[in-house]
CSV table of C-alpha atoms in Angstrom, one decimal:
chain,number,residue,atom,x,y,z
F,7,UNK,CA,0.0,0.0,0.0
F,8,UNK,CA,2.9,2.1,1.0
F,9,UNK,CA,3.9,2.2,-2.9
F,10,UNK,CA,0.8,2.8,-4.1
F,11,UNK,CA,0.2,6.0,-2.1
F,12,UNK,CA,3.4,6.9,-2.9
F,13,UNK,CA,3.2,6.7,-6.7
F,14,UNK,CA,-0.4,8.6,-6.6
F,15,UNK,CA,1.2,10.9,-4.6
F,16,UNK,CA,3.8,11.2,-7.5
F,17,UNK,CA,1.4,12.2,-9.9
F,18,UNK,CA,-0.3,14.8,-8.2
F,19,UNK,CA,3.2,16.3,-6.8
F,20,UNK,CA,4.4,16.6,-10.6
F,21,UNK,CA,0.8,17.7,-11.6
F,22,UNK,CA,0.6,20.1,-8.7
F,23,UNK,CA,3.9,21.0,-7.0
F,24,UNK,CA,5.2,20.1,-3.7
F,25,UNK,CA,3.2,22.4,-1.9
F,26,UNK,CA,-0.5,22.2,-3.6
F,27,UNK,CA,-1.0,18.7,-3.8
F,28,UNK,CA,-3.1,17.2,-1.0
F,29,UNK,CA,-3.7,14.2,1.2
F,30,UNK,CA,-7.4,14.5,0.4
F,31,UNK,CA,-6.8,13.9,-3.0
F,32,UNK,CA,-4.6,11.0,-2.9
F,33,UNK,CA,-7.3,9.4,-0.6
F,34,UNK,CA,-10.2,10.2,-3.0
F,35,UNK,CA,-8.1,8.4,-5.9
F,36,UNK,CA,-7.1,5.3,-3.7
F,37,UNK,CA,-10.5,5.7,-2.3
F,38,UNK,CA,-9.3,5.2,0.8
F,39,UNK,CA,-9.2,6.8,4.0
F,40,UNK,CA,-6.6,9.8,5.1
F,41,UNK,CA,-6.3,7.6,8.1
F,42,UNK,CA,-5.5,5.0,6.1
F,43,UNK,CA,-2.1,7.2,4.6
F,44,UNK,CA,-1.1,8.3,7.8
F,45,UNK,CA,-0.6,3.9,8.5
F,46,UNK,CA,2.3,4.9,6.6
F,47,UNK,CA,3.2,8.5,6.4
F,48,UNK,CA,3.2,11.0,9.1
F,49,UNK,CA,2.1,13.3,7.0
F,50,UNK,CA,2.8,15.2,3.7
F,51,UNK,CA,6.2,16.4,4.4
F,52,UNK,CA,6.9,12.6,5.1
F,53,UNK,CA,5.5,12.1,1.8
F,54,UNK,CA,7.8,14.6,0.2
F,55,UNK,CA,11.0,13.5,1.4
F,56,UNK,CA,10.1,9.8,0.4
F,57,UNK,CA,9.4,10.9,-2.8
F,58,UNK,CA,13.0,12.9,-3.3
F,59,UNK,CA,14.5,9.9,-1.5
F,60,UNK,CA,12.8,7.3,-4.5
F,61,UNK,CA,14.2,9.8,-6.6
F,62,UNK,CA,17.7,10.1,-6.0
F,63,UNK,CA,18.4,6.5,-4.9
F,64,UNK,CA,17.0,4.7,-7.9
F,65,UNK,CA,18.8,7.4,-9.7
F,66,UNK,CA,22.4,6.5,-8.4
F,67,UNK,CA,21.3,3.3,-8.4
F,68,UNK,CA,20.4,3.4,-12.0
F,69,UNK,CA,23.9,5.5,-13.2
F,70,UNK,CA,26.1,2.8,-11.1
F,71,UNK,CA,24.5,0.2,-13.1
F,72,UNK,CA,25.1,1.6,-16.4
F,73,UNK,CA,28.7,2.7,-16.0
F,74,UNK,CA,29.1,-1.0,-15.2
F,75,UNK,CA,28.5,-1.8,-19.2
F,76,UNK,CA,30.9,-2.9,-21.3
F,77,UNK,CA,30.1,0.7,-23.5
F,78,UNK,CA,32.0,4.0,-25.1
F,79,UNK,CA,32.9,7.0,-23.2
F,80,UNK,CA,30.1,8.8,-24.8
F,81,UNK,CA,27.6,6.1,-23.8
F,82,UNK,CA,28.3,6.1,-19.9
F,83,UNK,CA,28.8,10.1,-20.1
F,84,UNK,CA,25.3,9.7,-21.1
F,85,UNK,CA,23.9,7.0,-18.6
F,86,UNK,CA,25.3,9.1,-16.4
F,87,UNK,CA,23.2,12.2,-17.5
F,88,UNK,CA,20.7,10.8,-18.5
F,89,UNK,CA,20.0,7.9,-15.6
F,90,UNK,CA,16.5,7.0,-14.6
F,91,UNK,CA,14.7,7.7,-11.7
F,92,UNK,CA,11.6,6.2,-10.5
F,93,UNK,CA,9.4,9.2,-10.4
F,94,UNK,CA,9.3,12.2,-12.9
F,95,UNK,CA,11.0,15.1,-11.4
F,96,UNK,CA,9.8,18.8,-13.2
F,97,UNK,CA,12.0,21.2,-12.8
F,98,UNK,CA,9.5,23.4,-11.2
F,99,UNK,CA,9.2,21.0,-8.7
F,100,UNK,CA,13.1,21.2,-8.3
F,101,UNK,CA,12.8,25.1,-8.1
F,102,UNK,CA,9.6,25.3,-5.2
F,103,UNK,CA,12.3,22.5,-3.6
F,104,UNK,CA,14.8,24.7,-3.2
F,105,UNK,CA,11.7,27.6,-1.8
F,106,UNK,CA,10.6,25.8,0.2
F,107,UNK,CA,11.9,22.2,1.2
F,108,UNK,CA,15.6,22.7,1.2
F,109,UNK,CA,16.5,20.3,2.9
F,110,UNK,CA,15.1,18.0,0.1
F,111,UNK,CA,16.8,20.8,-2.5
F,112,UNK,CA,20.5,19.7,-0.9
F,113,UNK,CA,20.1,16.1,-1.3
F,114,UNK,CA,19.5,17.1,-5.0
F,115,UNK,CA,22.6,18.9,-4.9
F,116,UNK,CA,24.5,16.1,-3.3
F,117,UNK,CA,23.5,14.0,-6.5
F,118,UNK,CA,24.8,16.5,-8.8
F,119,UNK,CA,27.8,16.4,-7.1
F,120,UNK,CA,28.0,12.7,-7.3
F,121,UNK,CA,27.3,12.6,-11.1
F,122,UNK,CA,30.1,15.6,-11.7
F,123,UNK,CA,32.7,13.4,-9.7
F,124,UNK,CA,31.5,10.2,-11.6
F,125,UNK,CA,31.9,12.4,-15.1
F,126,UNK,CA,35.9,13.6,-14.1
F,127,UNK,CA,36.2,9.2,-13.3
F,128,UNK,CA,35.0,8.4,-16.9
F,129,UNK,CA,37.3,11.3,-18.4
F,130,UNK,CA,40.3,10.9,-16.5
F,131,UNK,CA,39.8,7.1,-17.8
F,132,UNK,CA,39.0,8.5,-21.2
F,133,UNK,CA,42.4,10.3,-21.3
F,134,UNK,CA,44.5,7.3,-19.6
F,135,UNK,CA,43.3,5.6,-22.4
F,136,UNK,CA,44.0,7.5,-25.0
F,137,UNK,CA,40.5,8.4,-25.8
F,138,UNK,CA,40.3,11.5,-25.0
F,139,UNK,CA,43.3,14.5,-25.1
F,140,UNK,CA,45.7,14.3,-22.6
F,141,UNK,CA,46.3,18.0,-22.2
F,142,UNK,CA,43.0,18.3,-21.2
F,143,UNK,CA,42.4,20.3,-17.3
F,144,UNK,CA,40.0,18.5,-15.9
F,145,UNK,CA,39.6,20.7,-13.0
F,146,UNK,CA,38.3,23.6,-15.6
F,147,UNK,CA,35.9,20.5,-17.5
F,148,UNK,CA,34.4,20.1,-14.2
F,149,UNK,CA,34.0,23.7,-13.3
F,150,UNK,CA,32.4,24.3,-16.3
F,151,UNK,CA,29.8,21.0,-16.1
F,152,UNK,CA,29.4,22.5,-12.3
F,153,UNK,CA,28.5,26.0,-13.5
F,154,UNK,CA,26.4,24.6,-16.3
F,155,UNK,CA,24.1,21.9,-14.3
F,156,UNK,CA,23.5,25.0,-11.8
F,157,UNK,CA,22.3,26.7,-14.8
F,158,UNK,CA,20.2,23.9,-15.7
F,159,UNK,CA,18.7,23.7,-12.4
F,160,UNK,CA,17.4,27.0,-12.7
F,161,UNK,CA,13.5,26.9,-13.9
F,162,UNK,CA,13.9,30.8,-15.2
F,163,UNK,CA,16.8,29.7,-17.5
F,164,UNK,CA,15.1,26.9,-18.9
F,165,UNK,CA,11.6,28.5,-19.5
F,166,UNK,CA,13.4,31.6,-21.2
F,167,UNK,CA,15.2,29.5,-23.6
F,168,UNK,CA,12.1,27.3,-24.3
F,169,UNK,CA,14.6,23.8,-23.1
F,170,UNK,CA,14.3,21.0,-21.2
F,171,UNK,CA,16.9,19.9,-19.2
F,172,UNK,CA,17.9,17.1,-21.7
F,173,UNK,CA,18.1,19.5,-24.5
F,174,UNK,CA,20.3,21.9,-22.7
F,175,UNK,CA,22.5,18.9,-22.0
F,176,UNK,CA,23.1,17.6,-25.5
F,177,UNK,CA,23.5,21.0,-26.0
F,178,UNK,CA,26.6,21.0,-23.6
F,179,UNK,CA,27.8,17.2,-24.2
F,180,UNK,CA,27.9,18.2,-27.8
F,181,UNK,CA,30.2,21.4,-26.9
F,182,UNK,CA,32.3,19.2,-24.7
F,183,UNK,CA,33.0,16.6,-27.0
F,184,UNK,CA,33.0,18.0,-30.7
F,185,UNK,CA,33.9,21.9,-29.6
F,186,UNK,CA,32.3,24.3,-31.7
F,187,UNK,CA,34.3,24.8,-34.7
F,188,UNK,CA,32.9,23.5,-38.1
């Protein structure tokens, strides 16, 4: 039952935000009692921090996996990027995080920090093995990826330039990798 709640609870937090969405309405669609949700949560903030815990653990879970694989560089820089978490994560949801549930907004951050320190692994192999340049400074690669997931985490930015935050990211992994020059 806990999962159940939890994935309704899903849906209306990336249909209505982190602080709209209602224990009301994830009884009425379980048709089940409020009582019954407080079994297993103490209440909504209990529901929130389950849900960003979901999130970043199948996430890391996910990227550990796929870095595993026998694949290019280029394939686990993207499993990396692009790893899957169990619920959908809108970056509104990210920004009223960081408002309002910081706490919540940091663990996000401690992700990011784990997936920039997994990237510099994967290209410091790359260069040992004479896939990528060895005259590369990876302390300026990984400012830059720093600087430029911030960026990315930023619902203005995003909404301005019309982007998701997988299109800004080929955007960059394209930069990174083929440089800009015809």
């Amino acid at each position: 039952m806990r999962d159940i709640i939890m994935k309704v609870a899903a849906e209306k937090i990336q249909t209505y935000g982190l602080r709209k969405f209602t224990m009301d309405e994830i009884a009425a669609e379980l048709k089940i009692s409020k009582k019954t949700i407080y079994k297993y949560f103490k209440g909504k903030d209990d529901i929130i921090v389950e849900y960003f815990n979901e999130i970043i653990e199948t996430d890391k879970n996910d990227t550990l996996q796929s870095i595993k694989k026998d694949c290019s560089l280029v394939d686990k820089l993207n499993s990396i990027i692009y790893s899957y978490h169990k619920y959908k994560l809108p970056i509104n949801v990210l920004d009223e995080a960081y408002k309002f549930y910081y706490h919540e907004w940091e663990k996000i951050q401690k992700l990011k920090d784990f997936k920039l320190n997994l990237i510099e692994k994967i290209l410091k192999e790359g260069m040992e093995e004479g896939i990528l340049k060895r005259d590369i400074q990876l302390n300026i690669i990984s400012s830059i990826l720093e600087s430029v997931s911030n960026t990315f985490l930023d619902y203005k930015f995003l909404n301005k330039n019309d982007l998701t935050i997988k299109e800004a990211m080929n955007q960059v992994m394209t930069v990174l990798l083929y440089g800009i020059l015809k």
